Coordinates of C-alpha atoms in Angstrom, one line a residue:
R1 CA 31.1 -16.7 -14.5
R2 CA 32.6 -15.0 -11.4
G3 CA 29.4 -14.6 -8.9
Y4 CA 27.7 -17.9 -11.3
Q5 CA 27.5 -21.2 -10.2
A6 CA 27.8 -24.1 -12.9
M7 CA 24.6 -26.5 -13.1
P8 CA 24.8 -29.3 -11.6
S9 CA 26.0 -32.3 -14.5
D10 CA 23.4 -34.7 -13.5
W11 CA 20.3 -31.9 -14.5
R12 CA 17.7 -32.8 -16.7
K13 CA 14.7 -30.4 -17.8
P14 CA 11.5 -31.3 -16.4
S15 CA 9.4 -33.3 -18.4
G16 CA 6.0 -35.2 -18.3
Q17 CA 4.1 -35.0 -14.6
D18 CA 7.5 -33.1 -13.2
Y19 CA 6.8 -30.2 -15.2
A20 CA 5.1 -27.3 -14.7
C21 CA 1.9 -25.8 -16.6
L22 CA 1.0 -22.0 -16.8
H23 CA -2.0 -22.3 -14.3
D24 CA -0.6 -25.2 -12.0
T25 CA -0.1 -23.9 -8.4
M26 CA 3.4 -21.9 -8.1
L27 CA 3.0 -20.5 -4.3
I28 CA 0.4 -19.6 -1.7
Y29 CA 0.8 -16.3 0.2
F30 CA -0.8 -15.8 3.7
S31 CA -2.9 -12.4 3.2
S32 CA -1.6 -9.7 5.8
G33 CA -4.4 -10.1 7.9
T34 CA -5.8 -6.5 8.1
A35 CA -9.2 -7.1 8.1
G36 CA -9.4 -11.0 9.8
M37 CA -7.8 -14.0 10.1
P38 CA -5.2 -14.3 7.1
K39 CA -6.3 -15.5 4.6
M40 CA -3.9 -18.4 1.9
V41 CA -4.0 -16.9 -1.6
L42 CA -3.0 -18.9 -4.4
H43 CA -0.8 -18.1 -7.5
D44 CA -0.4 -20.1 -10.8
F45 CA 2.7 -19.4 -12.7
T46 CA 2.0 -16.3 -14.5
Y47 CA 2.1 -14.4 -11.7
P48 CA 5.3 -13.3 -11.7
L49 CA 4.6 -12.2 -15.4
G50 CA 2.0 -9.4 -14.0
H51 CA 5.4 -8.2 -12.1
I52 CA 6.7 -6.9 -15.4
V53 CA 4.6 -4.2 -15.0
T54 CA 4.8 -3.6 -11.5
A55 CA 8.9 -3.4 -11.2
K56 CA 9.3 -1.8 -14.6
Y57 CA 6.2 1.1 -15.4
W58 CA 5.8 1.5 -11.5
Q59 CA 9.1 1.0 -9.8
G60 CA 10.9 2.3 -12.7
V61 CA 13.5 -0.7 -12.4
Q62 CA 16.6 -0.5 -15.3
D63 CA 18.5 -3.7 -16.9
G64 CA 21.6 -3.7 -14.7
K65 CA 20.6 -1.3 -12.4
L66 CA 20.2 -1.7 -8.7
H67 CA 16.8 -1.5 -7.1
M68 CA 16.2 -2.1 -2.8
T69 CA 12.3 -3.0 -1.7
A70 CA 12.2 -2.5 1.9
S71 CA 10.7 -6.0 2.5
D72 CA 11.4 -8.6 5.1
S73 CA 11.7 -11.6 2.4
G74 CA 8.9 -13.8 4.0
W75 CA 6.2 -11.1 3.0
A76 CA 4.1 -10.9 -0.3
K77 CA 6.3 -7.6 -1.3
F78 CA 9.3 -9.4 -1.2
G79 CA 7.5 -11.2 -4.4
W80 CA 6.3 -7.7 -5.7
G81 CA 10.1 -5.8 -5.2
K82 CA 13.0 -8.9 -4.8
I83 CA 12.7 -11.0 -7.4
Y84 CA 9.9 -11.5 -10.2
G85 CA 9.5 -8.4 -12.2
Q86 CA 13.2 -7.0 -10.8
W87 CA 14.8 -9.9 -12.1
L88 CA 12.6 -10.5 -15.8
C89 CA 13.8 -6.7 -16.4
G90 CA 17.2 -7.3 -15.7
A91 CA 17.4 -5.0 -12.6
V92 CA 19.9 -5.9 -10.0
I93 CA 18.4 -6.9 -6.4
A94 CA 19.9 -5.0 -2.9
A95 CA 18.2 -8.0 -0.5
Y96 CA 18.9 -6.7 3.1
D97 CA 16.3 -8.1 5.9
M98 CA 16.0 -5.4 9.7
E99 CA 15.6 -7.2 12.0
H100 CA 14.4 -3.7 13.8
F101 CA 13.9 -0.8 11.7
S102 CA 16.0 2.2 12.4
P103 CA 16.0 4.9 9.6
Q104 CA 19.5 6.3 10.3
K105 CA 20.6 2.7 9.7
M106 CA 18.2 2.8 6.4
L107 CA 19.7 5.9 5.0
R108 CA 23.4 4.4 5.4
I109 CA 22.2 1.3 3.4
I110 CA 20.7 4.3 0.4
Q111 CA 24.0 5.7 -0.4
K112 CA 26.2 3.0 0.6
M113 CA 24.7 0.8 -2.0
R114 CA 24.3 3.7 -4.3
L115 CA 20.8 2.7 -5.4
T116 CA 19.3 3.6 -8.9
T117 CA 15.4 2.6 -7.2
F118 CA 14.0 2.4 -4.0
C119 CA 10.7 1.0 -3.0
A120 CA 9.0 1.2 0.7
P121 CA 5.7 1.5 2.0
P122 CA 4.6 4.8 4.0
T123 CA 5.7 4.0 7.2
I124 CA 9.1 4.1 6.4
Y125 CA 9.1 7.6 4.6
R126 CA 7.5 8.9 7.5
F127 CA 10.2 8.1 9.7
L128 CA 12.9 9.0 7.3
I129 CA 11.9 12.8 6.7
K130 CA 11.8 13.0 9.9
E131 CA 15.4 12.7 10.4
N132 CA 18.2 15.1 8.4
L133 CA 18.5 14.9 5.3
A134 CA 20.4 17.6 4.3
D135 CA 23.3 15.5 4.7
C136 CA 22.2 12.8 2.9
D137 CA 23.5 11.8 -0.4
F138 CA 20.8 11.3 -2.8
S139 CA 22.1 11.4 -6.4
S140 CA 21.9 7.9 -7.3
I141 CA 18.5 7.5 -6.9
K142 CA 16.4 8.2 -9.9
Q143 CA 12.5 6.9 -8.4
C144 CA 11.3 6.2 -5.3
S145 CA 8.1 4.1 -5.2
I146 CA 5.6 3.5 -2.3
A147 CA 3.0 0.9 -1.4
G148 CA 1.2 -0.7 1.3
E149 CA -1.2 2.3 2.3
P150 CA -2.2 5.4 1.2
L151 CA 0.1 8.1 0.5
N152 CA -0.4 11.3 2.7
P153 CA -0.1 14.5 0.4
E154 CA 2.2 15.6 3.5
V155 CA 4.9 13.2 3.1
Y156 CA 4.7 13.3 -0.5
N157 CA 5.1 17.1 -0.2
Q158 CA 8.0 16.9 1.9
W159 CA 10.1 13.9 0.6
L160 CA 9.8 15.7 -2.4
K161 CA 11.5 19.4 -0.5
L162 CA 14.1 17.7 1.1
T163 CA 15.6 14.7 -1.6
G164 CA 14.2 17.0 -4.9
L165 CA 12.2 12.9 -5.8
P166 CA 8.7 12.9 -6.1
L167 CA 7.1 9.5 -4.5
V168 CA 5.3 7.1 -7.3
E169 CA 2.1 5.5 -5.6
G170 CA 0.9 2.3 -6.4
F171 CA -2.1 0.2 -5.2
G172 CA -2.1 -3.7 -5.4
Q173 CA -3.0 -6.7 -3.4
T174 CA -1.2 -10.3 -1.9
E175 CA -4.2 -11.6 -4.5
S176 CA -2.3 -9.5 -7.7
S177 CA 0.4 -7.5 -9.4
V178 CA 0.0 -3.3 -9.5
L179 CA -3.4 -2.6 -10.0
I180 CA -3.1 1.0 -9.8
A181 CA -0.3 3.4 -10.3
N182 CA 1.4 6.7 -11.2
F183 CA 2.8 5.1 -14.4
P184 CA 5.4 7.3 -16.4
W185 CA 3.2 7.9 -19.5
F186 CA 1.1 10.5 -17.6
P187 CA 2.0 13.3 -14.8
I188 CA 1.6 12.6 -11.3
K189 CA -0.7 14.2 -9.5
P190 CA -0.2 14.5 -5.5
G191 CA -2.7 12.8 -3.2
S192 CA -3.6 10.6 -6.4
T193 CA -3.0 6.5 -6.4
G194 CA -2.6 7.1 -10.4
K195 CA -4.6 5.3 -13.0
F196 CA -5.7 1.8 -13.7
A197 CA -3.1 -0.8 -14.7
P198 CA -3.8 -1.7 -18.5
I199 CA -3.1 -5.6 -18.0
Y200 CA -6.5 -5.8 -16.4
D201 CA -10.3 -4.6 -16.8
I202 CA -10.9 -2.6 -13.4
E203 CA -13.7 -0.6 -12.8
L204 CA -15.3 1.3 -9.5
L205 CA -18.8 -0.5 -8.9
D206 CA -21.3 0.9 -6.5
E207 CA -22.8 -1.7 -4.2
Q208 CA -25.3 -2.6 -6.9
G209 CA -22.4 -3.7 -8.9
R210 CA -23.0 -0.4 -11.7
P211 CA -20.4 1.4 -12.6
C212 CA -19.7 4.9 -10.9
E213 CA -19.7 8.3 -12.1
D214 CA -16.3 10.5 -12.1
G215 CA -16.5 11.9 -8.7
S216 CA -19.0 9.2 -6.8
E217 CA -17.2 6.3 -4.6
G218 CA -16.7 2.8 -5.3
I219 CA -15.4 -0.5 -4.5
I220 CA -12.0 -0.9 -6.9
T221 CA -13.1 -4.3 -9.4
I222 CA -12.0 -6.5 -11.5
R223 CA -13.9 -7.6 -14.1
N224 CA -14.2 -10.4 -15.9
A225 CA -11.8 -12.0 -13.5
A226 CA -12.8 -15.5 -14.0
K227 CA -13.2 -15.9 -17.5
E228 CA -10.0 -13.8 -19.1
R229 CA -7.5 -15.4 -16.6
F230 CA -5.7 -12.2 -15.6
V231 CA -1.5 -12.8 -15.7
G232 CA -0.7 -11.1 -12.3
L233 CA -4.4 -12.3 -10.3
F234 CA -4.2 -14.8 -8.0
R235 CA -6.7 -17.8 -8.6
E236 CA -8.4 -19.1 -5.3
Y237 CA -8.5 -18.7 -2.0
Y238 CA -7.6 -22.0 -0.7
R239 CA -9.7 -24.1 1.0
D240 CA -12.1 -20.6 1.9
P241 CA -15.3 -20.7 -0.3
D242 CA -16.8 -18.3 2.1
A243 CA -14.0 -15.6 1.1
M244 CA -14.2 -16.6 -2.4
A245 CA -18.0 -16.3 -2.5
Q246 CA -17.7 -12.8 -0.7
S247 CA -15.0 -11.6 -3.2
W248 CA -15.6 -13.1 -6.3
R249 CA -19.5 -11.9 -7.7
D250 CA -20.6 -12.4 -11.2
G251 CA -17.1 -13.4 -12.6
N252 CA -15.9 -10.0 -11.1
Y253 CA -13.3 -10.1 -8.1
S254 CA -13.9 -7.2 -5.8
T255 CA -11.1 -5.9 -4.3
G256 CA -13.1 -4.5 -1.4
D257 CA -11.6 -1.3 -1.3
V258 CA -13.3 2.3 -1.9
A259 CA -11.9 5.1 -4.2
W260 CA -13.3 7.8 -6.6
R261 CA -11.7 8.9 -10.0
D262 CA -11.4 12.3 -11.0
E263 CA -12.5 13.4 -14.7
D264 CA -8.9 13.3 -15.6
G265 CA -8.9 9.7 -14.6
Y266 CA -6.9 9.7 -11.6
I267 CA -8.2 7.5 -8.9
W268 CA -8.3 8.8 -5.3
F269 CA -8.2 6.1 -2.7
L270 CA -10.6 6.4 0.4
G271 CA -9.5 2.8 2.2
R272 CA -11.3 -0.1 3.1
N273 CA -14.9 -0.3 2.7
D274 CA -15.3 -1.9 6.5
D275 CA -12.5 1.3 7.5
V276 CA -15.1 4.0 6.2
I277 CA -16.9 5.6 8.9
K278 CA -20.5 6.0 8.7
C279 CA -21.3 8.7 11.0
S280 CA -25.2 10.7 11.5
G281 CA -25.2 9.5 7.6
Y282 CA -22.7 10.8 6.3
R283 CA -19.2 8.8 5.0
I284 CA -16.0 9.8 6.2
G285 CA -12.6 8.1 4.6
P286 CA -9.9 7.6 7.2
F287 CA -7.5 8.6 4.7
E288 CA -8.8 11.9 4.5
V289 CA -8.6 13.1 8.0
E290 CA -5.0 11.4 8.3
S291 CA -3.4 12.8 5.9
A292 CA -4.7 16.6 7.7
L293 CA -3.8 15.1 11.1
M294 CA -0.4 14.5 9.2
E295 CA 0.2 18.2 7.8
H296 CA 0.5 19.2 11.8
P297 CA 3.7 19.1 12.8
A298 CA 3.0 17.5 16.4
V299 CA 1.7 14.2 14.2
L300 CA 4.4 11.7 13.8
E301 CA 1.6 8.4 12.9
C302 CA -1.7 8.3 13.3
A303 CA -4.7 5.8 12.9
V304 CA -8.5 7.2 12.1
T305 CA -11.3 4.8 12.8
A306 CA -14.9 4.8 13.9
A307 CA -16.0 4.7 17.3
P308 CA -19.2 3.5 18.6
D309 CA -21.7 6.1 19.5
P310 CA -25.7 6.0 20.2
V311 CA -26.5 9.3 19.1
R312 CA -24.3 9.1 16.0
G313 CA -24.2 5.5 15.1
Q314 CA -20.4 6.2 14.9
V315 CA -17.9 8.9 15.3
V316 CA -14.3 9.7 13.9
K317 CA -11.6 9.1 16.3
A318 CA -7.9 9.7 15.9
S319 CA -5.0 7.5 17.6
I320 CA -1.9 9.9 17.5
V321 CA 1.7 9.2 18.0
L322 CA 3.2 12.6 18.9
A323 CA 6.6 13.5 17.8
K324 CA 8.1 14.1 20.8
N325 CA 11.5 14.8 19.2
R326 CA 9.9 18.2 18.4
G327 CA 8.9 18.7 22.2
Y328 CA 5.0 18.0 21.7
E329 CA 3.3 16.2 24.8
A330 CA 0.2 15.1 25.0
S331 CA -2.5 17.5 26.4
P332 CA -6.0 18.5 26.1
E333 CA -5.0 22.0 24.6
L334 CA -3.3 20.1 21.9
A335 CA -5.8 17.4 20.9
K336 CA -8.5 20.5 20.5
A337 CA -6.0 22.4 18.6
L338 CA -5.8 18.8 15.9
Q339 CA -9.4 18.9 15.9
D340 CA -9.4 22.4 14.3
H341 CA -6.9 21.8 12.1
V342 CA -9.0 19.3 10.4
K343 CA -12.2 21.2 10.7
R344 CA -10.1 23.7 8.7
S345 CA -8.4 21.3 6.2
T346 CA -11.0 19.3 5.3
A347 CA -15.3 19.4 6.9
P348 CA -16.5 20.1 9.9
Y349 CA -18.3 16.8 10.1
K350 CA -15.2 14.9 9.8
Y351 CA -12.9 15.9 12.6
P352 CA -12.1 13.4 14.9
R353 CA -14.5 14.1 17.9
I354 CA -12.3 11.4 19.9
V355 CA -8.4 12.4 20.0
E356 CA -6.5 9.2 22.1
F357 CA -2.2 9.9 22.5
V358 CA -0.3 6.5 22.3
D359 CA 2.9 5.3 22.0
T360 CA 2.7 3.2 18.8
L361 CA -0.2 1.8 16.1
P362 CA -1.1 -1.7 15.9
K363 CA 0.7 -3.3 12.6
S364 CA 0.6 -6.0 11.0
I365 CA 4.1 -8.1 10.4
S366 CA 4.2 -6.1 7.0
G367 CA 4.1 -2.9 8.8
K368 CA 0.4 -2.1 7.9
I369 CA -1.4 -0.1 10.6
M370 CA -4.3 -2.6 11.7
R371 CA -7.5 -0.3 12.3
K372 CA -9.4 -3.7 13.4
S373 CA -7.9 -4.1 16.1
I374 CA -8.1 -0.2 17.3
R375 CA -12.0 -1.1 16.5
E376 CA -12.5 -3.9 17.7
K377 CA -10.9 -2.3 21.1
D378 CA -13.3 0.4 21.2
Q379 CA -16.5 -2.1 20.7
S380 CA -15.4 -4.0 23.7

């Protein structure tokens, strides 16, 4: 068959010690290191099966249709979007690694390849919506998904307005397949990450390990993970007992990510537990402040972090990359305008008392904003 290679004539089916069992070690990922040193994340041979849910019910891949995930082939996102679930669902993979990301080049690829489904992190969509999309042909695309960081409502609304396509958000980790997503059996609430994946027993737990009521924030936790051995969930942090002790408690796996659930069961992501800002007794999620800032046309990218303060303990700091192609320049007047905008959009106590205009934000190799680097710089 054209495009296929024949099996070598001397190939024999493995047996005995050479035959892989379900719970043998299949691969080891390195975590992105956004919260510290990268950890070695060990998966067994059930891992690809968990990504059937990732590919079919979140990314919306179709048998025989072309899917593209914007990810270098060395990342864990490669496993999420370029091989396991997609191939198991019969999709065709468009594999393209960019040495340097260019929004113009990405748009040309999307149109030239006539993709059916497309997945990318928020950083890429933030740059794409700044381009002239009116002349782009997205008629082949049936679904666009997004993951890697929380999706700001402004990015969602702009993409929908410019392309007519909603962004389908999902959440997971190097340690898992998709845990939360906007699955096709319920409508999307813009700004919500969606609902829990049915293949896991997931709950929001407080610091005492008790289930949280609707409206209360808690840590996203996979219950009974040690006993159930859920398909798609990692087995251990290789040679890292301290990390295991911190994340695995009473048989449950704690993701370390904070969210709250509304009365309809939708999950609203707040951020990493160590990213939450504690200011004068208030707990402020950076994502809400970032979303408010992203609504302002002057903001191209931003990161909200905690800065030390002798009186309040911590204060909200915003590191902002300006949309200079729109004519915006750093000034005290613009900083004040952005602070006032956050006060109006969220609550007065959540506004960034410190505004720093920067050329770039520190990011991991997988494109995630490294807020820890900003915090450490401020603390030093």
